[in-house]
């Protein structure tokens, strides 16, 4: 009579338990990766909104008035609330423009600071005869 060798029931159950622990770890890792990608995507769109608001203030024909202004913008299929704070730097005509952007639940995801230089004063042209 030959003795046949194989795995016992206990060995198979231990192997399945180890495999299930590894599979659960991979599932948790995947969900964390998806959640991280979602947060990164939302932060990127918020930064784009902040940049748009700040560039509008920097490139406008008339400089923005000092103080705080809030507004709403739709970008990336979401509604974003932005706050723009304008202040003069050192009593000069140079303006500091701070923009903060929050998502629909109020979490601030984007922030940007830009400086608007003082407008150039046209120098009188000098003619020589």
Tab-separated table of C-alpha atoms in Angstrom:
chain	number	residue	atom	x	y	z
A	1	UNK	CA	0.000	0.000	0.000
A	2	UNK	CA	1.438	3.350	-1.035
A	3	UNK	CA	1.050	6.275	1.249
A	4	UNK	CA	-0.408	9.159	-0.654
A	5	UNK	CA	0.706	12.558	0.479
A	6	UNK	CA	-1.327	15.730	0.123
A	7	UNK	CA	-2.414	18.799	2.014
A	8	UNK	CA	-4.494	18.430	5.111
A	9	UNK	CA	-7.650	20.412	5.695
A	10	UNK	CA	-5.881	22.575	8.303
A	11	UNK	CA	-3.072	23.459	5.870
A	12	UNK	CA	-5.573	24.483	3.201
A	13	UNK	CA	-7.520	26.639	5.666
A	14	UNK	CA	-4.333	28.397	6.819
A	15	UNK	CA	-3.329	29.035	3.197
A	16	UNK	CA	-6.781	30.501	2.456
A	17	UNK	CA	-6.589	32.720	5.540
A	18	UNK	CA	-3.180	34.081	4.488
A	19	UNK	CA	-4.442	34.665	0.941
A	20	UNK	CA	-7.561	36.473	2.183
A	21	UNK	CA	-5.456	38.787	4.382
A	22	UNK	CA	-3.292	39.678	1.393
A	23	UNK	CA	-6.342	40.251	-0.803
A	24	UNK	CA	-7.940	42.513	1.817
A	25	UNK	CA	-4.743	44.556	2.071
A	26	UNK	CA	-4.758	45.057	-1.703
A	27	UNK	CA	-8.404	46.146	-1.677
A	28	UNK	CA	-7.700	48.705	1.066
A	29	UNK	CA	-4.678	49.980	-0.850
A	30	UNK	CA	-6.766	50.411	-3.988
A	31	UNK	CA	-9.461	52.388	-2.161
A	32	UNK	CA	-6.811	54.638	-0.590
A	33	UNK	CA	-5.290	55.247	-4.024
A	34	UNK	CA	-8.676	56.144	-5.526
A	35	UNK	CA	-9.441	58.478	-2.617
A	36	UNK	CA	-6.030	60.155	-2.983
A	37	UNK	CA	-6.523	60.640	-6.729
A	38	UNK	CA	-9.918	62.230	-6.085
A	39	UNK	CA	-8.452	64.670	-3.553
A	40	UNK	CA	-5.613	65.517	-5.931
A	41	UNK	CA	-8.054	66.165	-8.790
A	42	UNK	CA	-10.222	68.415	-6.624
A	43	UNK	CA	-7.178	70.355	-5.373
A	44	UNK	CA	-5.900	70.848	-8.918
A	45	UNK	CA	-9.216	72.321	-10.093
A	46	UNK	CA	-9.348	74.589	-7.009
A	47	UNK	CA	-5.851	75.871	-7.817
A	48	UNK	CA	-6.958	76.602	-11.396
A	49	UNK	CA	-9.923	78.596	-10.082
A	50	UNK	CA	-7.625	80.556	-7.742
A	51	UNK	CA	-5.249	81.291	-10.605
A	52	UNK	CA	-8.114	82.470	-12.862
A	53	UNK	CA	-9.453	84.849	-10.204
A	54	UNK	CA	-5.990	86.222	-9.394
A	55	UNK	CA	-5.028	86.700	-13.051
A	56	UNK	CA	-8.307	88.544	-13.686
A	57	UNK	CA	-7.403	90.961	-10.880
A	58	UNK	CA	-3.806	91.396	-12.065
A	59	UNK	CA	-4.626	91.957	-15.734
A	60	UNK	CA	-7.796	94.051	-15.400
A	61	UNK	CA	-7.650	97.532	-16.941
A	62	UNK	CA	-8.481	99.119	-13.583
A	63	UNK	CA	-6.763	97.879	-10.422
A	64	UNK	CA	-9.079	96.142	-7.963
A	65	UNK	CA	-10.180	98.048	-4.904
A	66	UNK	CA	-8.590	97.175	-1.586
A	67	UNK	CA	-10.598	94.882	0.639
A	68	UNK	CA	-12.278	91.505	0.575
A	69	UNK	CA	-14.518	90.270	-2.232
A	70	UNK	CA	-16.194	86.863	-2.529
A	71	UNK	CA	-17.692	85.152	-5.512
A	72	UNK	CA	-18.748	81.839	-6.996
A	73	UNK	CA	-17.372	80.157	-10.089
A	74	UNK	CA	-18.221	76.891	-11.796
A	75	UNK	CA	-15.273	74.882	-13.052
A	76	UNK	CA	-14.729	71.177	-13.572
A	77	UNK	CA	-18.415	70.465	-13.046
A	78	UNK	CA	-18.332	71.852	-9.490
A	79	UNK	CA	-19.227	75.119	-7.832
A	80	UNK	CA	-16.335	76.866	-6.091
A	81	UNK	CA	-16.498	79.760	-3.642
A	82	UNK	CA	-13.562	82.131	-3.841
A	83	UNK	CA	-12.415	84.968	-1.626
A	84	UNK	CA	-10.076	87.668	-2.910
A	85	UNK	CA	-8.255	89.942	-0.461
A	86	UNK	CA	-6.510	92.983	-1.971
A	87	UNK	CA	-4.113	95.136	0.048
A	88	UNK	CA	-1.486	97.755	-0.762
A	89	UNK	CA	2.109	96.836	-0.075
A	90	UNK	CA	3.977	99.349	2.047
A	91	UNK	CA	1.694	102.266	1.218
A	92	UNK	CA	2.652	102.065	-2.445
A	93	UNK	CA	0.535	101.511	-5.510
A	94	UNK	CA	1.726	97.913	-5.657
A	95	UNK	CA	-1.111	95.559	-4.712
A	96	UNK	CA	-0.985	92.168	-3.051
A	97	UNK	CA	-3.800	89.894	-4.196
A	98	UNK	CA	-4.575	86.827	-2.043
A	99	UNK	CA	-7.123	84.332	-3.367
A	100	UNK	CA	-8.567	81.384	-1.426
A	101	UNK	CA	-10.900	78.805	-3.004
A	102	UNK	CA	-13.239	76.438	-1.154
A	103	UNK	CA	-15.364	73.542	-2.395
A	104	UNK	CA	-19.123	73.224	-1.873
A	105	UNK	CA	-18.747	71.970	1.714
A	106	UNK	CA	-16.426	74.848	2.660
A	107	UNK	CA	-13.078	73.037	2.675
A	108	UNK	CA	-10.356	75.366	1.435
A	109	UNK	CA	-8.438	73.560	-1.301
A	110	UNK	CA	-6.748	76.311	-3.295
A	111	UNK	CA	-4.719	79.343	-2.301
A	112	UNK	CA	-2.662	81.771	-4.356
A	113	UNK	CA	-0.931	85.119	-3.875
A	114	UNK	CA	-0.007	87.474	-6.718
A	115	UNK	CA	1.362	90.993	-6.879
A	116	UNK	CA	0.039	93.656	-9.221
A	117	UNK	CA	2.775	96.149	-9.966
A	118	UNK	CA	2.144	99.857	-9.960
A	119	UNK	CA	1.013	101.144	-13.336
A	120	UNK	CA	3.763	102.565	-15.465
A	121	UNK	CA	3.822	106.297	-15.739
A	122	UNK	CA	4.483	107.482	-19.250
A	123	UNK	CA	7.684	109.479	-19.279
A	124	UNK	CA	7.680	112.632	-21.342
A	125	UNK	CA	9.506	112.213	-24.573
A	126	UNK	CA	12.608	114.283	-24.979
A	127	UNK	CA	13.260	115.775	-28.351
A	128	UNK	CA	16.539	117.262	-29.355
A	129	UNK	CA	16.948	119.762	-32.081
